[in-house]
Every structure is written in structure tokens, then in C-alpha cells.
Amino acid sequence: MAARHHLIDRSPSAVWAVLEDAHLYGRWVVGTSESRPEQGHWPEVGSSLVYCVRLGPKEFTGRTVVRRIEKPHTLELEAEAGALGSARIALEVRPWGEKTLVTVDEHPLRGVGGTLHNFLLDWLIQIRHRAMLARLTRLTERMTPPGPDAAARRPAAAG
């Protein structure tokens, strides 16, 4: 199982606003682009979105389904990747002082990924999570201005 956490300098509601926007999925999930709602109202249980995955000149379509939600703390998804199988991706959003701690936990469920699941695959997923959480952070911080006390929390620039 591959789990990683990251501290974001915004409120949990700001992070959740990004997670619940189906059109932003392709901007923070590594490897995806052009996400759009497919079925239901994202992120209700059973709702889904589709997205493109580009590998060089090839383009593939993927699908993600919401399997569990406890707004605004937990979002569990199943990402389906055709012949490669599917993976469970759980995101936990919790207040951490004046910031937000986001934990992502992913593991293969079905198909080739589930069959070949091993330490090396977990290591690759960890690399993906690092980039994904960095993207989520940048997107959340761009979309939400810092709170009135954010300047007081940041260290002064060396001068």
C-alpha cells in the first residue's frame, strides 16, 4: 500500500473545493488531462468522470468512480484504466492547525496492477503521489487567497 501526506497552507474547505470540482481533476492528478463529468453529480457516490491519459503519441481514456464520500473529510475513488485494471485511491482531508493535512492512500484492486502489486509498484506510486500532492497544493493556493493571518505564519524573507 502506498500512502503519502502533505501539508497545505489553506483551509480544509479550500482543498475540498478543488477535490469536488470534476473539471479540475486533470489538473492535479498526475498522468491525466481533460477531465469531464460522465455520470451523476461529482463527487456523489456512484458519480464518475472520464479523462485522457497521453503516453507519447498515444491517447487513452480512463474513468474514475466515487465509491465513498464523507464530506468534507474523506473521498474514496476507484480509477479504472482498462486492461491495466483499477486502483482504490483514498484522500483524507483534515485540519492541521491553521492548515490542512491531506493524506492519499492508493493500491491496485483488479487487473494487471493488482496481480503484479509489489514493492517496486508502491515506490512508483509514491513518486506519483509526491507530484500529485504538489499539484493539488499549487492549484488550491492559486484558487484561494491566503487568510488574513497567512503573512504572520510565513517566515520573513532573508534580506
mmCIF file of C-alpha atoms in Angstrom:
data_model
loop_
_atom_site.group_PDB
_atom_site.id
_atom_site.type_symbol
_atom_site.label_atom_id
_atom_site.label_comp_id
_atom_site.label_asym_id
_atom_site.label_seq_id
_atom_site.Cartn_x
_atom_site.Cartn_y
_atom_site.Cartn_z
ATOM 1 C CA MET A 1 0.000 0.000 0.000
ATOM 2 C CA ALA A 2 1.326 3.447 -0.922
ATOM 3 C CA ALA A 3 0.355 6.308 1.382
ATOM 4 C CA ARG A 4 1.729 9.844 1.480
ATOM 5 C CA HIS A 5 0.707 13.022 3.277
ATOM 6 C CA HIS A 6 1.240 16.709 2.595
ATOM 7 C CA LEU A 7 0.529 19.923 4.483
ATOM 8 C CA ILE A 8 -1.297 22.632 2.503
ATOM 9 C CA ASP A 9 -1.332 26.242 3.678
ATOM 10 C CA ARG A 10 -5.068 26.668 3.144
ATOM 11 C CA SER A 11 -8.239 25.632 4.950
ATOM 12 C CA PRO A 12 -9.814 22.195 4.507
ATOM 13 C CA SER A 13 -12.758 23.855 2.723
ATOM 14 C CA ALA A 14 -10.369 25.338 0.140
ATOM 15 C CA VAL A 15 -8.803 21.929 -0.516
ATOM 16 C CA TRP A 16 -12.218 20.291 -0.672
ATOM 17 C CA ALA A 17 -13.412 22.873 -3.234
ATOM 18 C CA VAL A 18 -10.698 21.628 -5.608
ATOM 19 C CA LEU A 19 -11.439 17.944 -4.957
ATOM 20 C CA GLU A 20 -15.153 18.347 -5.633
ATOM 21 C CA ASP A 21 -14.675 20.105 -8.990
ATOM 22 C CA ALA A 22 -14.684 17.376 -11.666
ATOM 23 C CA HIS A 23 -13.216 19.765 -14.251
ATOM 24 C CA LEU A 24 -10.093 20.283 -12.095
ATOM 25 C CA TYR A 25 -9.333 16.555 -11.694
ATOM 26 C CA GLY A 26 -6.999 16.503 -14.705
ATOM 27 C CA ARG A 27 -5.039 19.450 -13.312
ATOM 28 C CA TRP A 28 -3.989 17.796 -10.035
ATOM 29 C CA VAL A 29 -3.999 14.051 -10.811
ATOM 30 C CA VAL A 30 -0.675 13.112 -12.389
ATOM 31 C CA GLY A 31 -0.993 11.460 -15.781
ATOM 32 C CA THR A 32 -4.489 12.749 -16.566
ATOM 33 C CA SER A 33 -5.834 15.669 -18.547
ATOM 34 C CA GLU A 34 -9.121 16.960 -19.914
ATOM 35 C CA SER A 35 -11.368 15.566 -17.178
ATOM 36 C CA ARG A 36 -15.137 15.920 -17.521
ATOM 37 C CA PRO A 37 -18.164 14.591 -15.664
ATOM 38 C CA GLU A 38 -19.577 11.364 -17.074
ATOM 39 C CA GLN A 39 -22.385 10.243 -14.783
ATOM 40 C CA GLY A 40 -24.122 11.656 -11.719
ATOM 41 C CA HIS A 41 -23.160 14.752 -9.765
ATOM 42 C CA TRP A 42 -19.469 14.694 -8.801
ATOM 43 C CA PRO A 43 -18.488 13.760 -6.084
ATOM 44 C CA GLU A 44 -21.643 11.877 -5.015
ATOM 45 C CA VAL A 45 -21.276 8.120 -4.508
ATOM 46 C CA GLY A 46 -21.541 6.401 -7.894
ATOM 47 C CA SER A 47 -20.776 9.534 -9.898
ATOM 48 C CA SER A 48 -17.951 9.298 -12.396
ATOM 49 C CA LEU A 49 -15.744 11.315 -14.652
ATOM 50 C CA VAL A 50 -13.646 10.473 -17.663
ATOM 51 C CA TYR A 51 -10.231 11.804 -18.540
ATOM 52 C CA CYS A 52 -7.470 11.414 -21.103
ATOM 53 C CA VAL A 53 -4.082 9.856 -20.461
ATOM 54 C CA ARG A 54 -1.376 10.636 -23.006
ATOM 55 C CA LEU A 55 1.707 8.479 -23.417
ATOM 56 C CA GLY A 56 3.733 9.981 -26.235
ATOM 57 C CA PRO A 57 1.588 9.980 -29.382
ATOM 58 C CA LYS A 58 -0.946 7.566 -27.842
ATOM 59 C CA GLU A 59 -4.043 8.716 -26.005
ATOM 60 C CA PHE A 60 -6.138 6.557 -23.684
ATOM 61 C CA THR A 61 -9.362 7.218 -21.832
ATOM 62 C CA GLY A 62 -9.709 6.492 -18.140
ATOM 63 C CA ARG A 63 -12.671 6.610 -15.782
ATOM 64 C CA THR A 64 -12.893 7.383 -12.073
ATOM 65 C CA VAL A 65 -15.888 6.486 -9.889
ATOM 66 C CA VAL A 66 -16.643 7.837 -6.417
ATOM 67 C CA ARG A 67 -17.019 4.844 -4.082
ATOM 68 C CA ARG A 68 -17.262 6.641 -0.716
ATOM 69 C CA ILE A 69 -17.533 10.210 0.494
ATOM 70 C CA GLU A 70 -17.712 11.790 3.930
ATOM 71 C CA LYS A 71 -17.728 15.461 3.038
ATOM 72 C CA PRO A 72 -15.503 17.339 3.764
ATOM 73 C CA HIS A 73 -13.047 14.768 5.132
ATOM 74 C CA THR A 74 -12.896 11.611 3.028
ATOM 75 C CA LEU A 75 -13.105 10.904 -0.695
ATOM 76 C CA GLU A 76 -12.515 7.358 -1.958
ATOM 77 C CA LEU A 77 -12.246 6.736 -5.673
ATOM 78 C CA GLU A 78 -11.808 3.799 -7.997
ATOM 79 C CA ALA A 79 -9.707 4.704 -11.016
ATOM 80 C CA GLU A 80 -10.343 2.345 -13.928
ATOM 81 C CA ALA A 81 -7.634 2.026 -16.571
ATOM 82 C CA GLY A 82 -8.954 -0.575 -18.987
ATOM 83 C CA ALA A 83 -6.678 -3.597 -19.378
ATOM 84 C CA LEU A 84 -4.374 -2.315 -16.633
ATOM 85 C CA GLY A 85 -7.178 -2.770 -14.113
ATOM 86 C CA SER A 86 -8.296 -0.413 -11.385
ATOM 87 C CA ALA A 87 -6.976 1.155 -8.202
ATOM 88 C CA ARG A 88 -8.507 2.421 -4.971
ATOM 89 C CA ILE A 89 -7.467 5.981 -4.158
ATOM 90 C CA ALA A 90 -8.461 7.368 -0.765
ATOM 91 C CA LEU A 91 -7.993 11.040 0.071
ATOM 92 C CA GLU A 92 -8.293 12.233 3.643
ATOM 93 C CA VAL A 93 -8.570 15.958 4.350
ATOM 94 C CA ARG A 94 -8.176 17.149 7.934
ATOM 95 C CA PRO A 95 -7.489 20.419 9.716
ATOM 96 C CA TRP A 96 -3.938 20.738 10.997
ATOM 97 C CA GLY A 97 -3.731 23.926 12.997
ATOM 98 C CA GLU A 98 -4.482 26.688 10.501
ATOM 99 C CA LYS A 99 -3.508 24.454 7.576
ATOM 100 C CA THR A 100 -4.760 21.214 6.038
ATOM 101 C CA LEU A 101 -3.172 17.786 6.145
ATOM 102 C CA VAL A 102 -4.012 15.731 3.056
ATOM 103 C CA THR A 103 -3.265 12.012 3.009
ATOM 104 C CA VAL A 104 -3.509 9.946 -0.155
ATOM 105 C CA ASP A 105 -3.549 6.145 0.048
ATOM 106 C CA GLU A 106 -3.622 4.106 -3.150
ATOM 107 C CA HIS A 107 -3.422 0.449 -4.014
ATOM 108 C CA PRO A 108 -4.301 -1.659 -7.054
ATOM 109 C CA LEU A 109 -7.585 -3.570 -6.891
ATOM 110 C CA ARG A 110 -8.007 -5.501 -10.138
ATOM 111 C CA GLY A 111 -6.246 -6.426 -13.334
ATOM 112 C CA VAL A 112 -2.524 -6.371 -14.047
ATOM 113 C CA GLY A 113 -1.825 -3.793 -11.331
ATOM 114 C CA GLY A 114 -3.466 -5.974 -8.675
ATOM 115 C CA THR A 115 -1.737 -9.109 -9.899
ATOM 116 C CA LEU A 116 1.733 -7.562 -10.109
ATOM 117 C CA HIS A 117 1.435 -5.410 -6.975
ATOM 118 C CA ASN A 118 4.815 -5.299 -5.249
ATOM 119 C CA PHE A 119 7.340 -3.021 -3.545
ATOM 120 C CA LEU A 120 8.505 -1.521 -6.858
ATOM 121 C CA LEU A 121 4.949 -0.593 -7.860
ATOM 122 C CA ASP A 122 4.401 1.039 -4.446
ATOM 123 C CA TRP A 123 7.623 3.016 -4.932
ATOM 124 C CA LEU A 124 6.390 4.289 -8.327
ATOM 125 C CA ILE A 125 3.031 5.212 -6.804
ATOM 126 C CA GLN A 126 4.879 7.169 -4.075
ATOM 127 C CA ILE A 127 6.660 9.226 -6.748
ATOM 128 C CA ARG A 128 3.321 9.888 -8.437
ATOM 129 C CA HIS A 129 1.738 10.896 -5.096
ATOM 130 C CA ARG A 130 4.517 13.379 -4.376
ATOM 131 C CA ALA A 131 3.859 15.120 -7.692
ATOM 132 C CA MET A 132 0.074 14.838 -7.320
ATOM 133 C CA LEU A 133 0.030 16.418 -3.851
ATOM 134 C CA ALA A 134 2.336 19.203 -5.054
ATOM 135 C CA ARG A 135 -0.096 19.912 -7.915
ATOM 136 C CA LEU A 136 -3.060 19.861 -5.540
ATOM 137 C CA THR A 137 -1.224 22.309 -3.282
ATOM 138 C CA ARG A 138 -0.368 24.726 -6.110
ATOM 139 C CA LEU A 139 -3.889 24.610 -7.524
ATOM 140 C CA THR A 140 -5.529 25.146 -4.116
ATOM 141 C CA GLU A 141 -3.187 28.001 -3.257
ATOM 142 C CA ARG A 142 -3.732 29.669 -6.653
ATOM 143 C CA MET A 143 -7.503 29.409 -6.365
ATOM 144 C CA THR A 144 -7.778 30.552 -2.743
ATOM 145 C CA PRO A 145 -6.138 33.672 -1.358
ATOM 146 C CA PRO A 146 -4.313 33.171 1.925
ATOM 147 C CA GLY A 147 -6.176 34.021 5.115
ATOM 148 C CA PRO A 148 -5.627 37.393 6.802
ATOM 149 C CA ASP A 149 -3.040 35.899 9.146
ATOM 150 C CA ALA A 150 -1.100 33.973 6.457
ATOM 151 C CA ALA A 151 1.660 36.596 6.312
ATOM 152 C CA ALA A 152 2.248 36.190 10.044
ATOM 153 C CA ARG A 153 2.677 32.424 9.613
ATOM 154 C CA ARG A 154 5.261 32.710 6.835
ATOM 155 C CA PRO A 155 8.914 33.315 7.728
ATOM 156 C CA ALA A 156 10.288 36.704 6.749
ATOM 157 C CA ALA A 157 12.424 36.745 3.613
ATOM 158 C CA ALA A 158 16.164 36.966 4.176
ATOM 159 C CA GLY A 159 17.410 40.320 3.083
#
